[in-house]
Coordinates of C-alpha atoms and ligand atoms in Angstrom, one line a residue:
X20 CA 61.6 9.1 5.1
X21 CA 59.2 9.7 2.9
X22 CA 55.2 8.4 3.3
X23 CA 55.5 5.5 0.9
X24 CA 58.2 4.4 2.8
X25 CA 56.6 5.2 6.1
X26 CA 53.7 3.6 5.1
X27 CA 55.3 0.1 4.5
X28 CA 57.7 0.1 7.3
X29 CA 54.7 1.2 9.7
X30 CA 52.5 -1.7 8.8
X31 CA 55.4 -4.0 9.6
X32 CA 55.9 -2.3 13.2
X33 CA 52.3 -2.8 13.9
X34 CA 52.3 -6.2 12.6
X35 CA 55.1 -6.6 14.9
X36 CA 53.3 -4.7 17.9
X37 CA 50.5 -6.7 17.7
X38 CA 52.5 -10.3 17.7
X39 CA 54.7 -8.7 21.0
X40 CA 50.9 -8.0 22.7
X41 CA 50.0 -11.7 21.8
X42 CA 53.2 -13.2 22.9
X43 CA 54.1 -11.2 25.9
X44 CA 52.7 -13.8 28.4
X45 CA 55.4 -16.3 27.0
X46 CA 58.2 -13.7 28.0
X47 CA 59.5 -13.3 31.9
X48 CA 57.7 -10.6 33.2
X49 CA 61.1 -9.2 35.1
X50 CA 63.7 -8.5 32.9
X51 CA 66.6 -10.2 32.8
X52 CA 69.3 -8.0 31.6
X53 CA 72.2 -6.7 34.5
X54 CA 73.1 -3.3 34.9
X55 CA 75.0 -2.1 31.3
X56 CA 73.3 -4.9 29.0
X57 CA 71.9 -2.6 27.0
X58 CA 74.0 -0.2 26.9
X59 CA 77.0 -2.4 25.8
X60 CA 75.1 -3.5 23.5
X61 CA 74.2 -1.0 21.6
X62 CA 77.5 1.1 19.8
X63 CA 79.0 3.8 21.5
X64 CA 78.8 6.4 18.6
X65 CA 76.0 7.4 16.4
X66 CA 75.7 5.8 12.8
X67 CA 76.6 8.0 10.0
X68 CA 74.7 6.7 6.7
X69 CA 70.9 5.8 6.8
X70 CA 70.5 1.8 8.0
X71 CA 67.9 -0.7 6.1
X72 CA 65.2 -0.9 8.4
X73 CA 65.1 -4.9 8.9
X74 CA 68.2 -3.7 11.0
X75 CA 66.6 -1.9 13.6
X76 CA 63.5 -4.2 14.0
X77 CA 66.1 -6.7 14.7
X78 CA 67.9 -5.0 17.4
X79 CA 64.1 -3.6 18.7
X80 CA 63.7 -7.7 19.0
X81 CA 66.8 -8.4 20.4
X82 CA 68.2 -5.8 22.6
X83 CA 65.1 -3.8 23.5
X84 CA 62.5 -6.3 24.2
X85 CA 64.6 -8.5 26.6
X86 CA 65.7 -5.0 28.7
X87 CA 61.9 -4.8 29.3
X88 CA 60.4 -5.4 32.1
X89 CA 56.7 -6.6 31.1
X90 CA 54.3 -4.8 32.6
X91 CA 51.4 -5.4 29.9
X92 CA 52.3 -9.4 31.2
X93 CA 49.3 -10.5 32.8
X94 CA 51.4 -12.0 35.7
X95 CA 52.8 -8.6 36.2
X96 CA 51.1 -7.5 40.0
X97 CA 53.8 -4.7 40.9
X98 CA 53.7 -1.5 41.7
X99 CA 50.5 -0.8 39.9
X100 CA 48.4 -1.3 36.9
X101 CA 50.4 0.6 34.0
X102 CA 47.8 -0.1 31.1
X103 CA 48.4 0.9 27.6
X104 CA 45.2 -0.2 25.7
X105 CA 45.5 -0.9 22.1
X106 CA 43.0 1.9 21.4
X107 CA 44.6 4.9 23.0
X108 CA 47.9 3.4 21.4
X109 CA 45.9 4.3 18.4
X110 CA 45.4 7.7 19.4
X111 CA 49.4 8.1 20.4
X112 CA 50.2 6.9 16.9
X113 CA 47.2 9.8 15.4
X114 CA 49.0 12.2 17.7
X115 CA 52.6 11.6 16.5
X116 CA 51.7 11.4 12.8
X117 CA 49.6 14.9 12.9
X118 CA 52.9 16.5 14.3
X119 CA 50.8 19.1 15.2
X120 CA 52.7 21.7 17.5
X121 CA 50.5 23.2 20.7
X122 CA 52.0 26.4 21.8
X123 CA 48.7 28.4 21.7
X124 CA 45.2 28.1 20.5
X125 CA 46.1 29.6 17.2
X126 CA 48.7 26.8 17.0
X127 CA 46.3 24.1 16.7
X128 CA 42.8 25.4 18.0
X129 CA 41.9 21.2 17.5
X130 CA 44.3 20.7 20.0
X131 CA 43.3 22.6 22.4
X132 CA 39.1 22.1 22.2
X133 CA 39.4 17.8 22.0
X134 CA 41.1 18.3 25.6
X135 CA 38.9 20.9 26.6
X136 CA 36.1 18.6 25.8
X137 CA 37.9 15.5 27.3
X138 CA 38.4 16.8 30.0
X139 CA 35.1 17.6 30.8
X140 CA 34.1 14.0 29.5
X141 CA 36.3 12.9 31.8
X142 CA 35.1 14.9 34.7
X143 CA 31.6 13.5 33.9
X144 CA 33.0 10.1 34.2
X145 CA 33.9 9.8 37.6
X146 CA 31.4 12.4 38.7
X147 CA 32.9 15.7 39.5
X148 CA 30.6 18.4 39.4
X149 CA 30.8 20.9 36.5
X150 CA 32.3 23.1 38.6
X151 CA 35.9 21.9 37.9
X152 CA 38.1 22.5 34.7
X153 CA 40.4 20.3 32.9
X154 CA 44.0 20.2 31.5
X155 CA 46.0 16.7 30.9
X156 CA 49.6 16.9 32.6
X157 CA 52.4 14.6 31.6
X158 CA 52.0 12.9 35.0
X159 CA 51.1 13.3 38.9
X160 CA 53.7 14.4 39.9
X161 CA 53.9 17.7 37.5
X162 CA 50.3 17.9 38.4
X163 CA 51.1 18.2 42.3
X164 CA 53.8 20.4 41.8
X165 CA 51.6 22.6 39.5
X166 CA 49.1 22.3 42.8
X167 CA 52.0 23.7 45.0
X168 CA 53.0 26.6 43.0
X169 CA 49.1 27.7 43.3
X170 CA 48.9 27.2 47.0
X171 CA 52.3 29.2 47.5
X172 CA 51.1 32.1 45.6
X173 CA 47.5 31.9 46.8
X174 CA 48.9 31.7 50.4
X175 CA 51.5 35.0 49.8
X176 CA 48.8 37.2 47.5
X177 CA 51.0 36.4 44.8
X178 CA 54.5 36.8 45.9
X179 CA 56.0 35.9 42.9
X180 CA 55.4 39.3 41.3
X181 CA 57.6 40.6 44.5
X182 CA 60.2 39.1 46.0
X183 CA 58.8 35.8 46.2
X184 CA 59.4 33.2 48.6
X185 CA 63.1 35.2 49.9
X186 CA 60.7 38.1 50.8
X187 CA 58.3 36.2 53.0
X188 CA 57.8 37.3 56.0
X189 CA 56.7 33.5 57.5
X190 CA 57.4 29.9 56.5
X191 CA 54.7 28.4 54.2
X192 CA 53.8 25.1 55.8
X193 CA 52.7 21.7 54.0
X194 CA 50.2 19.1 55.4
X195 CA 50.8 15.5 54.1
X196 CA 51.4 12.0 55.4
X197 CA 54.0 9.7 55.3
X198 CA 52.0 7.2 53.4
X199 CA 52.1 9.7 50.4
X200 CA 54.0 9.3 47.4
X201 CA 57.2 10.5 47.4
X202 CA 56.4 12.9 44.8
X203 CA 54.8 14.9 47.0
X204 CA 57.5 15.9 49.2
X205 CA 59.0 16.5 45.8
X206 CA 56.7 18.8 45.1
X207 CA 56.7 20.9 47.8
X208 CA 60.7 20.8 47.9
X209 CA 60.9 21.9 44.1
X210 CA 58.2 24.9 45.5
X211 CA 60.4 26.5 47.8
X212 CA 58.8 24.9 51.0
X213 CA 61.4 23.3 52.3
X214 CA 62.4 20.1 54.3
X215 CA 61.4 21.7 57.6
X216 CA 58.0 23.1 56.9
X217 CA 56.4 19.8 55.3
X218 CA 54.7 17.9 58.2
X219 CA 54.0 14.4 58.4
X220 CA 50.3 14.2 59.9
X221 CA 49.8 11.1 62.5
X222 CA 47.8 8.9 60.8
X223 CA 45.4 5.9 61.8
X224 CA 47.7 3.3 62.2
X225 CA 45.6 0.4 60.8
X226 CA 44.2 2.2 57.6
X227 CA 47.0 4.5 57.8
X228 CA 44.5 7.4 56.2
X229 CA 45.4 10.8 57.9
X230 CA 44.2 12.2 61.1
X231 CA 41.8 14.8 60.6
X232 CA 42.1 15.8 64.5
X233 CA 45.6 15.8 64.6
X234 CA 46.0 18.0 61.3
X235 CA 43.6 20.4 62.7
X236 CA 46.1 20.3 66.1
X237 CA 49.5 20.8 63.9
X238 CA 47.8 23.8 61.8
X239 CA 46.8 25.3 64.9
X240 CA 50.0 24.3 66.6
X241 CA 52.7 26.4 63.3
X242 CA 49.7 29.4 63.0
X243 CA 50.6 30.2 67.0
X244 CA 54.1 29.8 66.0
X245 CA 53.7 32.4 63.8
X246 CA 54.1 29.9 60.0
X247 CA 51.6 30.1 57.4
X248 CA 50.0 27.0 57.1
X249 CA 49.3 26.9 53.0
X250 CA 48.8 23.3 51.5
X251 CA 47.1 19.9 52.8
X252 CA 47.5 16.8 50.1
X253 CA 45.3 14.3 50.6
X254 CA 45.6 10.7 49.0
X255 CA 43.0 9.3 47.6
X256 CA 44.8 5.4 47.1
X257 CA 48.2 5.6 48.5
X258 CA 50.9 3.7 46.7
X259 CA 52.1 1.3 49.2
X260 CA 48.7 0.1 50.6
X261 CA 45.7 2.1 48.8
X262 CA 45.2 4.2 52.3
X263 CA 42.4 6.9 51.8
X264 CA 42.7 10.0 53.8
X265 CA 39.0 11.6 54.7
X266 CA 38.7 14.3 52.2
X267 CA 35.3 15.6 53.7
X268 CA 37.3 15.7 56.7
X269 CA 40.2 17.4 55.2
X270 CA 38.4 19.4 52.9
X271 CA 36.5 20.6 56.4
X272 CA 39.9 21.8 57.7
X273 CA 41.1 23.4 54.6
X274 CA 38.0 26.2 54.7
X275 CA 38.2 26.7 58.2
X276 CA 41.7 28.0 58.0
X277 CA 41.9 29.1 54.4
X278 CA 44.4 26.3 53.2
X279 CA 44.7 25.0 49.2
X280 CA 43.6 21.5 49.5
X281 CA 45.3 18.9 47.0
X282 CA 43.4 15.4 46.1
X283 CA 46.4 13.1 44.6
X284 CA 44.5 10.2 43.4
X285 CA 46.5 9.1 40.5
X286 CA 46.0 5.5 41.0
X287 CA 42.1 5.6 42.6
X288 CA 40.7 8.5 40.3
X289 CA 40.1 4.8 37.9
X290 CA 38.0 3.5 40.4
X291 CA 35.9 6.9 40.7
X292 CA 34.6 6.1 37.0
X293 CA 32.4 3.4 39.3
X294 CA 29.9 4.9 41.5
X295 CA 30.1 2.7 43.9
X296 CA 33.9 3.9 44.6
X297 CA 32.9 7.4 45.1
X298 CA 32.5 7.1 48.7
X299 CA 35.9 6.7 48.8
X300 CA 36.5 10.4 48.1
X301 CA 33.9 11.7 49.1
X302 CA 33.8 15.4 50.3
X303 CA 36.4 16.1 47.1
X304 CA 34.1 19.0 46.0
X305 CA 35.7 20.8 48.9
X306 CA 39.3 20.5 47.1
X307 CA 40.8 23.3 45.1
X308 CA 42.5 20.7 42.8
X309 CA 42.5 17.1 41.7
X310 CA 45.0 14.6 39.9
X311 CA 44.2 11.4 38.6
X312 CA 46.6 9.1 36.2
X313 CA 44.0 7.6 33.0
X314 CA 47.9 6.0 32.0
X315 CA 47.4 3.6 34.8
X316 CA 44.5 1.4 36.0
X317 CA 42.4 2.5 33.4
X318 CA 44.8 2.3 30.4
X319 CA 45.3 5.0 28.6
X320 CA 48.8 5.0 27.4
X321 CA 51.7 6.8 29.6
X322 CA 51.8 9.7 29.6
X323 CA 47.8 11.1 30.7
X324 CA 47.5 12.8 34.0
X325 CA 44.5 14.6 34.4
X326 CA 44.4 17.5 36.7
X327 CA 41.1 19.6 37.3
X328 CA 41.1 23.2 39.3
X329 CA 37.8 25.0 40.8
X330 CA 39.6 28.3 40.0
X331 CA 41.2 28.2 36.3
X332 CA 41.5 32.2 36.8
X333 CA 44.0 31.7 39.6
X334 CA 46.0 29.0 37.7
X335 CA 46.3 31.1 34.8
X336 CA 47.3 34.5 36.7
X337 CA 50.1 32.1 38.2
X338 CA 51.6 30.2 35.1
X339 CA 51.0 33.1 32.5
X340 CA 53.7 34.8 30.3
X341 CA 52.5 36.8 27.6
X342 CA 55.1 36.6 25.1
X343 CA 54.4 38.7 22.1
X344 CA 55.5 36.1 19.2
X345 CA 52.2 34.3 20.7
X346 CA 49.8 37.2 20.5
X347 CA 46.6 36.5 18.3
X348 CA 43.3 38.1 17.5
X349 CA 41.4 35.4 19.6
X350 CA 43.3 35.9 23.0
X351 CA 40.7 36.6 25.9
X352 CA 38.3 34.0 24.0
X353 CA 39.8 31.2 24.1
X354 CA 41.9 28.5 26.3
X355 CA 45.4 28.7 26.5
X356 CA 46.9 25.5 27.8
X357 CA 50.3 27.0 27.9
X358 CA 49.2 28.8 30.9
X359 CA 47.9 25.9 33.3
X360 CA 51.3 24.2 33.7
X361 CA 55.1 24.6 33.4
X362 CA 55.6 23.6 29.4
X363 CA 55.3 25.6 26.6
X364 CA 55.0 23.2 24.0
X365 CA 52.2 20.5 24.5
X366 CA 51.1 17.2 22.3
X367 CA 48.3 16.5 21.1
X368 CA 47.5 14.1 24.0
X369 CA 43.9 14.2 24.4
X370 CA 44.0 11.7 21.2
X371 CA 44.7 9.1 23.2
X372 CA 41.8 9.3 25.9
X373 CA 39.9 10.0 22.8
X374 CA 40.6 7.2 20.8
X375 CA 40.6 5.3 24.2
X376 CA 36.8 6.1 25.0
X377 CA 35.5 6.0 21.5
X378 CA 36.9 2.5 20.3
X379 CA 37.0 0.7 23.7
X380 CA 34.0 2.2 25.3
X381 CA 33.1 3.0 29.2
X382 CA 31.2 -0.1 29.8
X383 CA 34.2 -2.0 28.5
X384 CA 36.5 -0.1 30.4
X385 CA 34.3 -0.3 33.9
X386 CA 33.6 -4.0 33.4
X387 CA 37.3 -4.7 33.6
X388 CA 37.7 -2.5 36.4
X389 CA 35.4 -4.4 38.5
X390 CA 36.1 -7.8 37.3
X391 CA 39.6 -6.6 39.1
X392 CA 37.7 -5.5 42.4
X393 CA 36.9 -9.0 42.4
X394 CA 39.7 -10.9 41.5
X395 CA 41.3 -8.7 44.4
X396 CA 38.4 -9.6 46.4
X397 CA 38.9 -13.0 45.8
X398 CA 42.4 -13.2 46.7
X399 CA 42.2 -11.6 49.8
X400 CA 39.6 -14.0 51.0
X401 CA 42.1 -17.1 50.0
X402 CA 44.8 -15.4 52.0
X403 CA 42.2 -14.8 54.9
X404 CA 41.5 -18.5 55.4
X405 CA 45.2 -19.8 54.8
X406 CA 46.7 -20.7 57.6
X407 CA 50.0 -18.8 58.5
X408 CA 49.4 -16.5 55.6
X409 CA 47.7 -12.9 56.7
X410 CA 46.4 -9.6 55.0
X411 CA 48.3 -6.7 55.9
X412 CA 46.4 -4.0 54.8
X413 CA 43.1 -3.4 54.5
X414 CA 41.6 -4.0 50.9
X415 CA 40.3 -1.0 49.6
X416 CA 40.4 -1.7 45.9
X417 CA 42.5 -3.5 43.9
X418 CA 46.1 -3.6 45.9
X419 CA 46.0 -6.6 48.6
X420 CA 48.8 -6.5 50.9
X421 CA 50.1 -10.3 52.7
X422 CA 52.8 -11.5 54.8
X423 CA 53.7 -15.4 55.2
X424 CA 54.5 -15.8 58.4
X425 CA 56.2 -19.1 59.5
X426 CA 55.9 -20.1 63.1
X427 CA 58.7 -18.1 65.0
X428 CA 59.4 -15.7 62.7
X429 CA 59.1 -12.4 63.5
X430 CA 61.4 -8.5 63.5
X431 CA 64.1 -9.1 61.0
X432 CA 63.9 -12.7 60.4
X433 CA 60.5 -11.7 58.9
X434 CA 61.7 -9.3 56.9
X435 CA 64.6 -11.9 55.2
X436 CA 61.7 -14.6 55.1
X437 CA 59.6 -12.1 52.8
X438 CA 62.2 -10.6 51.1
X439 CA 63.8 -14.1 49.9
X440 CA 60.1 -15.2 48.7
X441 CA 59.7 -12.3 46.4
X442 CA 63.1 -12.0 45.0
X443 CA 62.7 -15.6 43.8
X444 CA 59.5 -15.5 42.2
X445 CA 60.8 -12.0 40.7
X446 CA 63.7 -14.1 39.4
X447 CA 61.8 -17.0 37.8
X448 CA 60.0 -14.2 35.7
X449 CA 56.6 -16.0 36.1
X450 CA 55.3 -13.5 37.8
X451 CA 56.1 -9.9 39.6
X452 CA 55.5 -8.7 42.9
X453 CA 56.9 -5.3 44.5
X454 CA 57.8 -5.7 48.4
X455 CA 57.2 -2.5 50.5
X456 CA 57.9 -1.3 53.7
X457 CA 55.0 0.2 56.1
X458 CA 55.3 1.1 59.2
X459 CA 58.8 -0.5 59.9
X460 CA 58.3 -3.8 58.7
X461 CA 58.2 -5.3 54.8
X462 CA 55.4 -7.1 53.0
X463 CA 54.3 -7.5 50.0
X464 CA 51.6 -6.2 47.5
X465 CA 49.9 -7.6 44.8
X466 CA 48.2 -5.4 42.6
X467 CA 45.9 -6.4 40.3
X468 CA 44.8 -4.8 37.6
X469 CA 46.6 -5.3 34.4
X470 CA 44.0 -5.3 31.2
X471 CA 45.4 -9.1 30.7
X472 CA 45.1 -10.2 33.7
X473 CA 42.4 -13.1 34.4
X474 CA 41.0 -14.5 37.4
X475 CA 43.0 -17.7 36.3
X476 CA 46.4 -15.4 36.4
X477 CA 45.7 -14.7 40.2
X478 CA 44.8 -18.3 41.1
X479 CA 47.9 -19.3 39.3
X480 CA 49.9 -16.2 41.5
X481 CA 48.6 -17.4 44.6
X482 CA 49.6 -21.0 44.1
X483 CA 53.2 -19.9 43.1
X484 CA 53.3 -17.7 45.9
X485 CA 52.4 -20.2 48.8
X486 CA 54.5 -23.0 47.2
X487 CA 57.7 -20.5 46.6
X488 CA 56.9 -18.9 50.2
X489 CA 56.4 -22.4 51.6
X490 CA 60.1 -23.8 50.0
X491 CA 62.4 -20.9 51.6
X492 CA 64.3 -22.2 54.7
X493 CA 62.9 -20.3 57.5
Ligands
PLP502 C1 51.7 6.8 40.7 C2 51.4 7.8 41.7 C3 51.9 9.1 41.7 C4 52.9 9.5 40.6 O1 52.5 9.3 39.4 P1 53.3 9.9 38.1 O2 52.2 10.1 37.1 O3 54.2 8.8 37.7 O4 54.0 11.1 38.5 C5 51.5 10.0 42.6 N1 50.6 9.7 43.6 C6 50.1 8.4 43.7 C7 49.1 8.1 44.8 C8 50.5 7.4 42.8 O5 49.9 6.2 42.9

């Protein structure tokens, strides 16, 4: 393809993105396609000749977009906000059509210094101290396993230049909670931990947030058993009901017995970008490292993870190779992003916050974010004064968690009840909801935060939600 022809066919795919944005809310939010749809639609073997492209918009239309499920839809209040403003889409596009390949600074210094200084632009943002340094990961999870590695080798002097993890003398150990994500137990598996030294902390059983007494009791329980406690994640907004562990707490804990502390707040770290959310992590100047997700309450397009270190000195002396293909006169000057994470090759992903800052603003972006705060607010207080209906959870930010609870019903007949009221408004497509199950027992967030969403959206949610909940057989 050459750029006339790129030029014309990519005005007609934005034409066509921007009529998708404008008629996603006409669309089911939960896809309708069955297991193989798509594939069997599609043919089995590759085409052989160039195709006009009229033919592949069609098929974008009609295979790709119904085998979406629409989570720009402003009835979409599953798993979590997944926002893809228009403006960092901008900067995606800028990224892809530079082509610009980031290996090493030399590669594309540009690269490297718009993240450097994003980074830091975002740190500002949600008020970190300058104290912390930057990279943007593909997501949270590579961030936390990125956050392992460094624990590991800071807790074995850097055993990976030995024998590593089959030399040790004593099992690492991992402090978490059940209410993390699951890609933290990931993490610490794909580290070397293993299954048996990642302990599930007892948490407060109403804000399920960690107990900072009992993680003090286990660490001092494995040291006299002779393990090495090494790593404590805290979460900052867990997935299934936005619990907050107490970082100060935690962070309290890590210093006294020389652990890595890990803050995961991929969802939460939005909320941080408004001061009055900062409580909730407060004492995170006491971490050693820090994830948070711009690709999802905030917006800026999948994938953007940011992850910050106090100690970019130990990162590098972990992750570094030095191949000699990469040498350059300006080594020892300048950042190498090839050495604060796994990959080699990098994007040019700082575009996108870029872009996303510049053309939408802050005081656009933290407008929205409260507006959310208080649509959330809002629901919860409906649910509070409905009779038979209760929150489950309590409402930290923008996640509210209910049950409907007919007279009667309770254990497993609960469960059904709940189940059967979700799966049907998940089948009508006119809105989306993701069940989940804490502590035993299933209920049902809504989370609220997509950029489309309007206060009218949730009033229209909660009316289809007490009038499907109110038509199931109990
Ligand atoms: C979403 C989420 C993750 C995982 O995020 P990815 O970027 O998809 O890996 C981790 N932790 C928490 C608390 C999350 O909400």
């Amino acid at each position: 393809m050459n750029p006339e022809a790129f030029r014309k066919e990519a005005h007609e795919l934005i034409d066509w993105i921007c009529d998708y944005r404008q008629r996603i809310e006409d669309m089911p939010v939960r896809t309708r396609v069955g297991p193989g749809d798509i594939r069997g639609a599609l043919p089995a073997t590759p085409p052989e000749e160039p195709e006009p492209f009229a033919d592949v918009m069609r098929d974008l239309e009609s295979i790709v977009v119904p085998g979406i499920t629409q989570v720009q839809h402003p009835m979409h209040f599953g798993w979590f906000p997944s926002n893809a403003s228009l403006a960092s889409v901008l900067g995606d596009f800028a990224s892809s059509g530079l082509g610009t390949l980031g290996i090493s600074w030399e590669s594309c210094p540009a690269l490297t210094e718009v993240e450097e200084v994003v980074c830091d632009w975002m740190r500002q943002l949600v008020g970190l101290s300058d104290s912390w340094k930057g990279t943007i990961h593909d997501t949270a999870s590579t961030a936390c396993l990125t956050a392992m590695i460094l624990a590991r080798e800071k807790a074995t002097d850097y055993g990976e230049t030995r024998g590593g993890l089959q030399q040790a003398d004593s099992p690492l150990v991992v402090y978490t909670t059940e209410e993390a994500h699951s890609s933290v137990r990931k993490a610490a598996l794909l580290a070397g931990f293993g299954a048996d030294n990642i302990r599930n902390v007892p948490m407060d059983p109403h804000t399920r947030a960690m107990r900072p007494d009992a993680l003090a009791a286990l660490i001092e329980q494995d040291q006299a058993a002779g393990a090495v406690p090494a790593m404590i994640v805290a979460s900052v907004g867990s997935t299934g009901i936005t619990a907050m562990d107490p970082v100060e707490d935690m962070a309290d804990c890590a210093r006294r017995y020389g652990i890595w502390l890990h803050v995961d707040a991929a969802m939460a770290g939005s909320a941080m970008l408004l001061p009055e959310c900062r409580h909730l992590w407060q004492g995170v100047e006491g971490a050693d490292s820090v994830s948070w997700n711009p690709h999802k309450w905030m917006g800026t397009i999948l994938d953007c993870s940011l992850f910050y270190v106090r100690d970019p000195g130990h990162l590098v002396r972990v992750m570094s190779t030095n191949p000699s293909y990469l040498r350059s006169g300006e080594d020892g000057e300048v950042t190498q992003y090839r050495d604060w994470g796994i990959p080699l090759g990098r994007r040019f992903r700082a575009l996108k916050l870029w872009f996303h800052l510049r053309l939408d603003g802050i005081g656009a972006i933290r407008r929205r974010l409260r507006d959310d705060l208080e649509n959330a607010r809002w629901l919860a207080e409906q649910v509070e004064a409905e009779p038979r209906w209760t929150l489950e959870a309590p409402v930290t930010l923008q996640t509210v968690c209910v049950l409907h609870r007919p007279p009667g019903l309770d254990g497993e007949a609960l469960d059904t009840h709940t189940l059967a009221w979700v799966d049907a408004i998940n089948r009508s497509g006119a809105a989306f909801l993701s069940p989940a199950k804490i502590g035993g027992r299933w209920i049902v967030r809504v989370s609220v935060g997509v950029e489309a969403t309007e206060r009218h959206h949730v009033e229209a949610l909660w009316n289809l939600v007490r009038e499907t909940a109110a038509g199931i057989p109990a």
